[in-house]
XYZ file of N, CA and C in Angstrom:
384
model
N 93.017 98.160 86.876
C 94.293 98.171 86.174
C 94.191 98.900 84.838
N 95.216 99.193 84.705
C 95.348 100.050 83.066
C 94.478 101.414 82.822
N 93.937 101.529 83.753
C 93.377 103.344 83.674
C 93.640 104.298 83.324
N 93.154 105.353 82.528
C 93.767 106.333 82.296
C 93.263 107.437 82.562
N 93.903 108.692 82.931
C 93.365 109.977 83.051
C 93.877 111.150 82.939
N 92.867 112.304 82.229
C 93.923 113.294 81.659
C 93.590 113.993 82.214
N 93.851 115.622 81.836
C 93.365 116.926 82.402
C 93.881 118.023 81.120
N 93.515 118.454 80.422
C 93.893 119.386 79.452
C 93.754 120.511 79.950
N 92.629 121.154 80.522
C 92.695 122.996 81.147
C 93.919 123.462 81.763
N 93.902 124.310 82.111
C 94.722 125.313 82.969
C 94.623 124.671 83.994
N 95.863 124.336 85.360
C 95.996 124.044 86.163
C 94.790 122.715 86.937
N 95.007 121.841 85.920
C 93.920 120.439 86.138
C 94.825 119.965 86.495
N 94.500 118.829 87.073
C 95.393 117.724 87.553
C 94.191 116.549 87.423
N 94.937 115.155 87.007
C 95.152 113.840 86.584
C 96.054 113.020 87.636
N 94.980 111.604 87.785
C 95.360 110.645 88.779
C 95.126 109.445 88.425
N 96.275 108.501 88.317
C 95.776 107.260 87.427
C 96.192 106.167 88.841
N 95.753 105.040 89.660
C 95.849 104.321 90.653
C 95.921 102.893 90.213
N 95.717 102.534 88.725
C 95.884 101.481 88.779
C 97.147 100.498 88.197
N 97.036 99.583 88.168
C 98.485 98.555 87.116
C 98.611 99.688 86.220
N 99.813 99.820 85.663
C 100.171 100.431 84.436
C 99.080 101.635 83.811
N 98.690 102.021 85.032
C 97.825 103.174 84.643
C 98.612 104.368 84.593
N 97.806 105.125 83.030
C 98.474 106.552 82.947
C 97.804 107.818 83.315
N 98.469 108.881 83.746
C 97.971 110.013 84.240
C 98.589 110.828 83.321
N 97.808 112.373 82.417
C 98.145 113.178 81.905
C 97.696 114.566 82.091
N 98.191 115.454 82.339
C 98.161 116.507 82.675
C 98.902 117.940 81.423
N 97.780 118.062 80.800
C 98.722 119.392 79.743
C 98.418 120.658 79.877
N 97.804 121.237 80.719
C 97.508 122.813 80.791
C 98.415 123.588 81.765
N 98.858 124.585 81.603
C 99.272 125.138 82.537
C 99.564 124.784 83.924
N 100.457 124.599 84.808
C 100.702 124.401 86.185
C 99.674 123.142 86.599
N 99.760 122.068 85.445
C 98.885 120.867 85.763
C 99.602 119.936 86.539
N 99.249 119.177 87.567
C 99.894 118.005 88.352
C 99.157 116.806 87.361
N 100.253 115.685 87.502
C 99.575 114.426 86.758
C 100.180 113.329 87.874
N 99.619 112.106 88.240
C 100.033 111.576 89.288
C 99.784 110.021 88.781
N 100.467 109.353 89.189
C 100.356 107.804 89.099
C 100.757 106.867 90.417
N 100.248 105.983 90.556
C 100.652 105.132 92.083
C 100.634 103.768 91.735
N 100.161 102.928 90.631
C 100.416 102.082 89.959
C 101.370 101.481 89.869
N 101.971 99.979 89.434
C 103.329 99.654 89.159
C 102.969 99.527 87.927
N 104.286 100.402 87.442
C 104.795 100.297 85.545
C 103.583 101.742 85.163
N 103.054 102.764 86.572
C 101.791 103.444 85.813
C 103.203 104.618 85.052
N 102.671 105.445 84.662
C 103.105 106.733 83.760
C 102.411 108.337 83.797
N 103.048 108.889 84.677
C 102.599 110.348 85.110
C 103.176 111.287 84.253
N 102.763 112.418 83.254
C 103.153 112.923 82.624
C 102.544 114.461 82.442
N 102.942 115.444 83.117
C 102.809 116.759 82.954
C 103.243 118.062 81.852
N 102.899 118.219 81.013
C 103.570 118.330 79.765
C 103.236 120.080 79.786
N 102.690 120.542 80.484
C 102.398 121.997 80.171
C 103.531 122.690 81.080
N 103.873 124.090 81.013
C 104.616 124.567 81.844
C 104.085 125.077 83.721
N 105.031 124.735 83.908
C 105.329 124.627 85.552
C 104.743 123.539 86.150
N 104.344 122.230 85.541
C 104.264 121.003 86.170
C 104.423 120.286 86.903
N 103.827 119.109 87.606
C 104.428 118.417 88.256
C 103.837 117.190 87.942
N 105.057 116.201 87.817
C 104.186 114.799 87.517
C 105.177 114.070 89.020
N 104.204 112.956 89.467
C 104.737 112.127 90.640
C 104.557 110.824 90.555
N 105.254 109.850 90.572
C 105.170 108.667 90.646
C 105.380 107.870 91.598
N 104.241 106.881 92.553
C 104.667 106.200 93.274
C 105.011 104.587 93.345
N 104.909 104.243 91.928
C 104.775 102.722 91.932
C 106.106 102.415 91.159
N 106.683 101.314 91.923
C 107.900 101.044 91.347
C 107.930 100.802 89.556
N 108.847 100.756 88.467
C 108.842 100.834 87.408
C 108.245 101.857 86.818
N 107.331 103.062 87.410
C 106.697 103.819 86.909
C 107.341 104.578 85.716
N 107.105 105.684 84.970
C 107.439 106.732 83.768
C 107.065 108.391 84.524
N 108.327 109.445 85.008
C 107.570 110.165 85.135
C 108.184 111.359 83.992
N 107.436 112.421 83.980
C 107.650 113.345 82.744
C 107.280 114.834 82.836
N 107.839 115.539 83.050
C 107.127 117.119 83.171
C 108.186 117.632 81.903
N 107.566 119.164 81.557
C 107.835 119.904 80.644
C 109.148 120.584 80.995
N 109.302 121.756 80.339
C 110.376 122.507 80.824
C 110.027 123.361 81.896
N 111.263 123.564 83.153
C 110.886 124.036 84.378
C 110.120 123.276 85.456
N 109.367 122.016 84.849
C 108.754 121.219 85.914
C 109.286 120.044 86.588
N 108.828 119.952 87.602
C 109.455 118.863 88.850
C 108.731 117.358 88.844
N 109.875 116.525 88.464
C 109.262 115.178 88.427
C 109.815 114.654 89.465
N 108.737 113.897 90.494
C 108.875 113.310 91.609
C 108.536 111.670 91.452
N 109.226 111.274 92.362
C 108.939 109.613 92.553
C 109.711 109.112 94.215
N 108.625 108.480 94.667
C 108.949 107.838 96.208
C 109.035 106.367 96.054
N 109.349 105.878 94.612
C 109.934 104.843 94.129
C 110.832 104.271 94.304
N 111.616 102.820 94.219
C 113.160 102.574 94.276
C 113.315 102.578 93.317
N 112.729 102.081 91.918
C 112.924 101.978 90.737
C 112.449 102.909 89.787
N 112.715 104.067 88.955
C 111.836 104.239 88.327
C 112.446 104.800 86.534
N 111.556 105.656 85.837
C 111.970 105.857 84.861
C 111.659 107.597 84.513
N 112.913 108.579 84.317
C 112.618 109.601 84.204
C 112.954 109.902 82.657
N 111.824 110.760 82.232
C 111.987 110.918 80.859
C 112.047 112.497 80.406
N 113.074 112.570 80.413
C 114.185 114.000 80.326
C 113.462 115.082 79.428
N 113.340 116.621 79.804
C 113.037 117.858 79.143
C 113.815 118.890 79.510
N 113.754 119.657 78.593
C 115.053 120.456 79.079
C 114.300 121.687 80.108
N 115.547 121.728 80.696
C 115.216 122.601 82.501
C 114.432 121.744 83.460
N 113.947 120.041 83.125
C 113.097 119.806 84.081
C 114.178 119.163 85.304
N 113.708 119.432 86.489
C 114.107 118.652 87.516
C 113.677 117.226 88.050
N 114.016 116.246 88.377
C 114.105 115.434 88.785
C 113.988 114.588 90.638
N 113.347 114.271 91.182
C 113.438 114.254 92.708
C 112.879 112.849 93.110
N 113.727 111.988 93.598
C 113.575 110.701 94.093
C 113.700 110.970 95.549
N 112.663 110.319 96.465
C 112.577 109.813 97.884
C 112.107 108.210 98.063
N 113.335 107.823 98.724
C 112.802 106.382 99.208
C 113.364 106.293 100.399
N 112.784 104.623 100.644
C 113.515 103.932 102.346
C 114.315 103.282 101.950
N 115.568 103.282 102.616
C 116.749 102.217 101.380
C 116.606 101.086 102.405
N 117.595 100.274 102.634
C 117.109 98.750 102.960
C 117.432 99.160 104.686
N 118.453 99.916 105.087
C 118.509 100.258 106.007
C 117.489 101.157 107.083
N 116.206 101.185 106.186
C 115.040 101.869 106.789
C 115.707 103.368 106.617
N 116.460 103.787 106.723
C 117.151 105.164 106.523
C 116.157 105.982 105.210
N 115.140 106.952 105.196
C 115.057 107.515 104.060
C 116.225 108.396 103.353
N 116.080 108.435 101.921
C 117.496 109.273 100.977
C 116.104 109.634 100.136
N 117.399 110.970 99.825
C 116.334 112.282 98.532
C 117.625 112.187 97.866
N 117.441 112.468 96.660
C 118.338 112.873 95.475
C 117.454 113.709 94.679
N 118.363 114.629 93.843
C 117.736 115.277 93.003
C 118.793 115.579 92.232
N 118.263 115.602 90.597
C 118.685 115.740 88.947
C 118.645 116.410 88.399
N 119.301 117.709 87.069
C 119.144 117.964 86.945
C 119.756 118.096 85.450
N 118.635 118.323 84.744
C 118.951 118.128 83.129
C 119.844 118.577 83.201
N 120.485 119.996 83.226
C 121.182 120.808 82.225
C 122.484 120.429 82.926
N 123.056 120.182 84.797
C 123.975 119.780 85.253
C 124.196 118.664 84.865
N 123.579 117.483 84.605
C 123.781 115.657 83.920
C 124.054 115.949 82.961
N 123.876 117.250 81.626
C 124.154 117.093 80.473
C 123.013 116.209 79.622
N 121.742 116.018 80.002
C 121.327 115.217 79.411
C 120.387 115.240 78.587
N 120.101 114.772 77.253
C 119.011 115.363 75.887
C 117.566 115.343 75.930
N 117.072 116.141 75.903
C 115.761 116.341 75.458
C 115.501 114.742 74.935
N 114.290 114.285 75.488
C 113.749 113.056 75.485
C 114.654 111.380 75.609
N 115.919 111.848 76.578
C 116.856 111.065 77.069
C 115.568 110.040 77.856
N 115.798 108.830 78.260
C 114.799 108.238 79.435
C 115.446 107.482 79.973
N 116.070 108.015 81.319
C 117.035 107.473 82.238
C 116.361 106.678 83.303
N 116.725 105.652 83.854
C 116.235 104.665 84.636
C 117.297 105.034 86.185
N 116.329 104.833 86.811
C 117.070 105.519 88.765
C 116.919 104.575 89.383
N 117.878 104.358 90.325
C 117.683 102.677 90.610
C 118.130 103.398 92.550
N 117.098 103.626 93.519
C 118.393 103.596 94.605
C 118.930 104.987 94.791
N 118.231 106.367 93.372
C 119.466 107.025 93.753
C 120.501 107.376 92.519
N 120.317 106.051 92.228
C 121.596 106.485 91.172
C 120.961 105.975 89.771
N 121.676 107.070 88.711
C 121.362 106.589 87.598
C 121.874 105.406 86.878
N 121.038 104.370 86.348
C 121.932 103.070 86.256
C 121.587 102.688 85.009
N 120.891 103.351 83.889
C 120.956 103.580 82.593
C 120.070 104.821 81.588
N 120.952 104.966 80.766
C 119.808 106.119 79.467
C 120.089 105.766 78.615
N 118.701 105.407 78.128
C 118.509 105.124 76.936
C 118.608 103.778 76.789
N 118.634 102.827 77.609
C 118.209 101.428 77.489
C 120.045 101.060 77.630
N 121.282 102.169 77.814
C 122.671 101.684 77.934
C 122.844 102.182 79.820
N 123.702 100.524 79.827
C 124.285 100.862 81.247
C 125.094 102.195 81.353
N 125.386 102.817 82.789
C 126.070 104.100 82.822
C 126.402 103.241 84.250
């Protein structure tokens, strides 16, 4: 539990597996990954990807990068141009994809919107 792991070079990638474990990724075209519940995947260099699979997770890429989660619950923490991409099983066993996108939501540079299902169901700690 609580692990952490980074990657600073050029195209490193970072994998954190445990409780509230964090994954960081800052170089160039770095992946950062978390599978943890409550972990925190965060890709901060350009063309990123951070992924989250544990419910409550944090995920985070730079500008231009793709934050993923196969979560029901999770927490996306907004950059400008980054995209957004949720896959789950909803209760109906049926899988659903959605996907977000800063500049169409309108939404601020270091906004941290909570996805519930699909839908956004608060930013910034206010219901929407």
């Amino acid at each position: 539990g609580m692990g952490a792991a980074s990657a600073t070079g050029g195209m490193g990638a970072a994998s954190a597996t445990g409780w509230m474990g964090a994954a960081s990724a800052t170089g160039l075209r770095g992946a950062a990954s978390a599978t943890g519940w409550m972990g925190a995947a965060s890709a901060t260099g350009e063309r990123g990807i951070a992924a989250s699979t544990g419910e409550h997770g944090t995920v985070e890429v730079a500008d231009g990068g793709i934050a993923v989660t196969t979560a029901r619950k999770t927490y996306w923490k907004v950059r400008p141009g980054a995209v957004f991409v949720q896959r789950w099983k909803g209760d109906d066993a049926m899988y659903r994809l959605v996907t977000f996108d800063q500049v169409t939501l309108g939404l601020n540079d270091g906004d941290v919107v909570f996805v519930s299902d699909g839908k956004i169901s608060a930013v910034n700690g206010v219901a929407r």
